[in-house]
CSV table of C-alpha atoms in Angstrom, one decimal:
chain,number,residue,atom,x,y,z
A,1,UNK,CA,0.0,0.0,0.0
A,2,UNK,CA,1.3,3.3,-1.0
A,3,UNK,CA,1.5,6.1,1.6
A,4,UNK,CA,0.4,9.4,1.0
A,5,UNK,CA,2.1,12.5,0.7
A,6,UNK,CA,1.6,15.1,3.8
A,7,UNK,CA,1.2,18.2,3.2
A,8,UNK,CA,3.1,20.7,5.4
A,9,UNK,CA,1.9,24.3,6.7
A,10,UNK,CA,4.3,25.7,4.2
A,11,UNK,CA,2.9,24.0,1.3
A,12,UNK,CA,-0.9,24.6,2.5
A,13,UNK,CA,0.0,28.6,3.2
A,14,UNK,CA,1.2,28.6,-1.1
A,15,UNK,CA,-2.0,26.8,-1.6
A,16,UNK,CA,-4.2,29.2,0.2
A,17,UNK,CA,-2.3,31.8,-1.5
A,18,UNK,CA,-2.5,30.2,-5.4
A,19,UNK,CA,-6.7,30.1,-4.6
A,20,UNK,CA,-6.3,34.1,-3.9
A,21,UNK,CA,-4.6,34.2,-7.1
A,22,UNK,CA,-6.9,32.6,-9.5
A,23,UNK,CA,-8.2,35.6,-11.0
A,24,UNK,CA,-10.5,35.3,-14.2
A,25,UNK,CA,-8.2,37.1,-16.5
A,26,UNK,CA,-9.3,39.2,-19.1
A,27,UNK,CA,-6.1,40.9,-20.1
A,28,UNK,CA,-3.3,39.0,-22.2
A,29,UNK,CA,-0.3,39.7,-23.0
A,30,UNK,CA,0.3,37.6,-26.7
A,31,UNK,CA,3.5,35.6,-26.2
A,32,UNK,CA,3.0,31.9,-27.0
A,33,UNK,CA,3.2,29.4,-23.8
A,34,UNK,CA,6.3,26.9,-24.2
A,35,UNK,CA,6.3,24.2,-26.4
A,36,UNK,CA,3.9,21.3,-24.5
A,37,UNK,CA,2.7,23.2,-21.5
A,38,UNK,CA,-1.1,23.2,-23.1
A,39,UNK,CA,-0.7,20.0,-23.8
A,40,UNK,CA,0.6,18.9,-19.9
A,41,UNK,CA,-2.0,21.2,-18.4
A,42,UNK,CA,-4.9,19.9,-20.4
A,43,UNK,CA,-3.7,16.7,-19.3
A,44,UNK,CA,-3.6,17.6,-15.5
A,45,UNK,CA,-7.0,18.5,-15.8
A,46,UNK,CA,-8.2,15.3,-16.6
A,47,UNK,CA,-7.2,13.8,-13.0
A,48,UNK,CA,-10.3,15.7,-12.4
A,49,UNK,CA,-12.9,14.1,-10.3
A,50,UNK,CA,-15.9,12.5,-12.0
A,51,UNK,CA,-19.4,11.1,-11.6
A,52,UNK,CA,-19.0,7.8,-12.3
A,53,UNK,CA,-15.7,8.2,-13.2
A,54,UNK,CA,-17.0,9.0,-17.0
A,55,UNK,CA,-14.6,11.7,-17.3
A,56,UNK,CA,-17.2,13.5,-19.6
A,57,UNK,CA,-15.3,16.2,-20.2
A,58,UNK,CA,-14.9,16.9,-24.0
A,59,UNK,CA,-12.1,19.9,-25.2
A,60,UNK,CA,-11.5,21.2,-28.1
A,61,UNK,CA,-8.5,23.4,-28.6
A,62,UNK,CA,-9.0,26.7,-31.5
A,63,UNK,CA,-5.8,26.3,-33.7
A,64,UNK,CA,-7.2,28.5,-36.8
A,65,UNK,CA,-7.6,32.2,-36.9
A,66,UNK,CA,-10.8,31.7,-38.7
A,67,UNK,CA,-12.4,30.2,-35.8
A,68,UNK,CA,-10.9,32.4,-33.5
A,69,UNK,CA,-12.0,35.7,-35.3
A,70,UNK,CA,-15.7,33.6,-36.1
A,71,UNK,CA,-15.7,33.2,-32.0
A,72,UNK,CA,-14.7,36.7,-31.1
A,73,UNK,CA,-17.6,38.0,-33.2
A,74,UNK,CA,-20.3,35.9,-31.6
A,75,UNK,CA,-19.1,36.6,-28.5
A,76,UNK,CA,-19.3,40.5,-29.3
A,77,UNK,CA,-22.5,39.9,-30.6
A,78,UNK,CA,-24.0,38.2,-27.6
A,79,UNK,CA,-22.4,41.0,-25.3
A,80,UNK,CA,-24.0,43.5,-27.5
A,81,UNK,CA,-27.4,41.8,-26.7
A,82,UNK,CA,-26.1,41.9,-23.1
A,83,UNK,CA,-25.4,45.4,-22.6
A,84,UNK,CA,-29.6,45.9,-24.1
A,85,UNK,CA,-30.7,44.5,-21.1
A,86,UNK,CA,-29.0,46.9,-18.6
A,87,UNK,CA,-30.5,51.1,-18.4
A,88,UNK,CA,-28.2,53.1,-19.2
A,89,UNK,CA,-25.7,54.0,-17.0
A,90,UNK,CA,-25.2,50.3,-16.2
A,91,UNK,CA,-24.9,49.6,-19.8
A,92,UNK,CA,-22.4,52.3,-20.0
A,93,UNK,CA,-19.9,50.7,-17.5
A,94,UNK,CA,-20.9,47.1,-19.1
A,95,UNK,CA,-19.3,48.2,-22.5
A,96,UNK,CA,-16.5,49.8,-20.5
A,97,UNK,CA,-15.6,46.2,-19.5
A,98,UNK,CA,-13.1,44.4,-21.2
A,99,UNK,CA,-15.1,40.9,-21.4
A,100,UNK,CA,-12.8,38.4,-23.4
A,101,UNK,CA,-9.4,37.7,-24.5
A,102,UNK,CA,-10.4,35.5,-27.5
A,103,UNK,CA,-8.1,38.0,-29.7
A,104,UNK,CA,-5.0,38.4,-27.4
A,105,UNK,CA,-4.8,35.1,-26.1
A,106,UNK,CA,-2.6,32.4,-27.4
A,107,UNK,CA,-4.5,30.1,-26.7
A,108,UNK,CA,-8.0,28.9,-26.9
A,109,UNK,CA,-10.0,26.0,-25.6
A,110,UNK,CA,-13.4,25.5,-25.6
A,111,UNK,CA,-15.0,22.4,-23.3
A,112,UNK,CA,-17.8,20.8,-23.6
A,113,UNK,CA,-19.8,17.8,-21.1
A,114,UNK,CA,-20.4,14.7,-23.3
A,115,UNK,CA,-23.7,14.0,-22.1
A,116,UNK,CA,-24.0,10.4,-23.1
A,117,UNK,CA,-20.9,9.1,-21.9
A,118,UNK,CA,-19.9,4.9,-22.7
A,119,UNK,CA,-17.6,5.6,-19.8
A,120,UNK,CA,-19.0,5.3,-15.9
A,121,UNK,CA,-21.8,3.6,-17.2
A,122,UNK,CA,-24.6,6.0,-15.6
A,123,UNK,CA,-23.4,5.6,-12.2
A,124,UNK,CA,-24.6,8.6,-10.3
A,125,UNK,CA,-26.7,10.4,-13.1
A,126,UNK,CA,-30.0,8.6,-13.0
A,127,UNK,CA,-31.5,11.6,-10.5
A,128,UNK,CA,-28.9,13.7,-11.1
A,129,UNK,CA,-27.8,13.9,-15.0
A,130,UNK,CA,-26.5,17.4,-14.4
A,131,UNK,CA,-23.5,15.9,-12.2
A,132,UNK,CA,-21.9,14.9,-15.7
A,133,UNK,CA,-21.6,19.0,-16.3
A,134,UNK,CA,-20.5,19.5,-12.4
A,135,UNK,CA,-17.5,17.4,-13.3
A,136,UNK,CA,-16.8,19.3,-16.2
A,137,UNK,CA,-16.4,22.6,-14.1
A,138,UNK,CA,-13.9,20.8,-11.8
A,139,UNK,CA,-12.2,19.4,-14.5
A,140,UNK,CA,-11.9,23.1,-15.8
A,141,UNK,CA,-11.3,24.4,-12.0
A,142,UNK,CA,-7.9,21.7,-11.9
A,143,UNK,CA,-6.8,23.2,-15.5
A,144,UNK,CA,-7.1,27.0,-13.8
A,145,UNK,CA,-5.1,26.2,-10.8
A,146,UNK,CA,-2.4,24.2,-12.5
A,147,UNK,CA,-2.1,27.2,-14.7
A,148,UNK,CA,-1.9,29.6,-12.2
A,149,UNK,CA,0.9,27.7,-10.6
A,150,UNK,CA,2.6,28.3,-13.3
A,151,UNK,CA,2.1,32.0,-14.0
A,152,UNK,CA,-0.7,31.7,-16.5
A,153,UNK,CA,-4.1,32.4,-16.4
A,154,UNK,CA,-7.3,31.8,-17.7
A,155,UNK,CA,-10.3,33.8,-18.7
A,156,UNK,CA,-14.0,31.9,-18.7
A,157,UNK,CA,-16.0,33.6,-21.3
A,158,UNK,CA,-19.7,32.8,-20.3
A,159,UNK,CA,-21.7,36.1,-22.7
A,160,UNK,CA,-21.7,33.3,-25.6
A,161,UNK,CA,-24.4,32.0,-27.5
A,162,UNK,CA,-23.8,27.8,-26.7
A,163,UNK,CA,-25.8,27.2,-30.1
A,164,UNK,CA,-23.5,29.0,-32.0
A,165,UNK,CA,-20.0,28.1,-30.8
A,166,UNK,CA,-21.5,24.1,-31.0
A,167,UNK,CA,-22.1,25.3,-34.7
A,168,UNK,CA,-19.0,26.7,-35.1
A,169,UNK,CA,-16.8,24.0,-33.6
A,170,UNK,CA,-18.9,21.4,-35.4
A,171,UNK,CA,-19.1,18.9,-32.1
A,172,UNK,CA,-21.2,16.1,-32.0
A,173,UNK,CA,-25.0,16.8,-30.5
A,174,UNK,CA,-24.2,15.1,-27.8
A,175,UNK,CA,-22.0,17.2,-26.3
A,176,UNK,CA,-23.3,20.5,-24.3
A,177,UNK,CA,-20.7,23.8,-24.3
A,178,UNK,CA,-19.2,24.4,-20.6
A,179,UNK,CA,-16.9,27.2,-20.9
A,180,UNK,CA,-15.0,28.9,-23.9
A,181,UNK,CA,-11.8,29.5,-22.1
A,182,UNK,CA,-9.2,32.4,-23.0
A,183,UNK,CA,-5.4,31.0,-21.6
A,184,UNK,CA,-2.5,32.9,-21.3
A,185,UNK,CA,0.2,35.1,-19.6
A,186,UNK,CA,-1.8,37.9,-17.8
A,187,UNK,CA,-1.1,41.2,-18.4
A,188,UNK,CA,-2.4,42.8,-15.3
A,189,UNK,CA,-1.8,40.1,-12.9
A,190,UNK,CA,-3.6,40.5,-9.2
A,191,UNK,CA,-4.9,39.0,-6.7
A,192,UNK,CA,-8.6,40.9,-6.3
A,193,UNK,CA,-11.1,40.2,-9.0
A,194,UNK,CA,-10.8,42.7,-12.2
A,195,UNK,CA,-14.8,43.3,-11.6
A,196,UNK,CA,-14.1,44.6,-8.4
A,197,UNK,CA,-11.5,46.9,-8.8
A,198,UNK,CA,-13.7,48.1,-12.0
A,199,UNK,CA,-15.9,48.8,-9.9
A,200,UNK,CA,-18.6,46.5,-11.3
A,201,UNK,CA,-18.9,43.7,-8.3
A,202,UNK,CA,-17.2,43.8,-5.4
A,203,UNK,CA,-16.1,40.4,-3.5
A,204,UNK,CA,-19.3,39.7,-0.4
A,205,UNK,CA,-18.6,37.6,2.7
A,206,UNK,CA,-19.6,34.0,2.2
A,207,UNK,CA,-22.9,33.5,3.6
A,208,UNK,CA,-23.1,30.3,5.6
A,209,UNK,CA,-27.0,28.5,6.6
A,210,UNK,CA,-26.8,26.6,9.7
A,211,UNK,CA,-29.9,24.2,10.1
């Protein structure tokens, strides 16, 4: 039997301090990551936990400019739609926003939650189908903070039409769009959320119900 690692204060104070640092990033600079570091973090991700162990996350990673230009327009479109919805001094700080990186960023991946997986064989979906998409999101939450570990961040751009990047990636029907995900060296690293120093959201105390 193989003993497990421990995990001294030192290493649990970085750890505390690489959560603080998981910013959503909106600002890239455009250098290129090293040569196999997408690869080794997309691969880290996949320890992820699963339901049923059907690891039913599916990723596709944007190579062409085509795609990426075709991506950054819906996107712009959808936010465009967005910023309707607000009156008009909210709408006026909503288009101040900088909302993705899909042009600056090297890299590009969008995930998606294979929703009839051959692998875990249903276990723990039959009440519950929407676990499948809940271990997507940690699949996508290891990715962040291996990134982060390593100086790079990632920018979750959720003002998309699902419909229309699932056209444009031409995935099978199966599989439901998770998160179009911006990756790359930040160019304003910090450690407080970009909507709240913009002003838009600040950070609230978490709210814990006792019963």
């Amino acid at each position: 039997m193989s003993h497990p690692p421990v995990f001294d204060e030192p290493f649990q104070a970085q750890l505390a301090t690489l959560f603080a640092w998981r910013r959503d990033v909106r600002h890239f600079r455009r250098d290129p990551l090293p040569v196999g570091v997408i690869e080794r973090l997309l691969a880290t991700a996949a320890l992820a936990p699963s339901v049923g162990n059907a690891q039913p996350w599916r990723l596709v990673r944007v190579t062409t400019l085509a795609l990426r230009d075709a991506l950054a327009a819906a996107v712009d479109a959808a936010s465009a739609r967005a910023a309707a919805g607000y009156d008009a001094e909210r709408a006026a700080a909503y288009r101040a926003l900088k909302l993705h990186g899909l042009r600056e960023a090297p890299e590009i991946v969008a995930v998606f939650t294979d929703e009839a997986p051959a692998a875990g064989h249903g276990l723990g979906i039959a009440t519950m189908p929407e676990m499948l998409r809940y271990s997507t999101v940690m699949a996508i939450h290891t990715l962040w903070l291996a990134a982060r570990a390593q100086g790079i961040g990632i920018g979750w751009v959720s003002i998309v039409d699902p419909t229309a990047v699932t056209a444009l990636l031409a995935v099978p029907g199966s599989w439901q769009l998770v998160a179009l995900l911006c990756i790359g060296y930040p160019d304003e690293p910090s450690d407080t959320p970009e909507l709240h120093r913009r002003g838009w959201q600040a950070r609230e105390a978490l709210d814990v119900v006792e019963r």
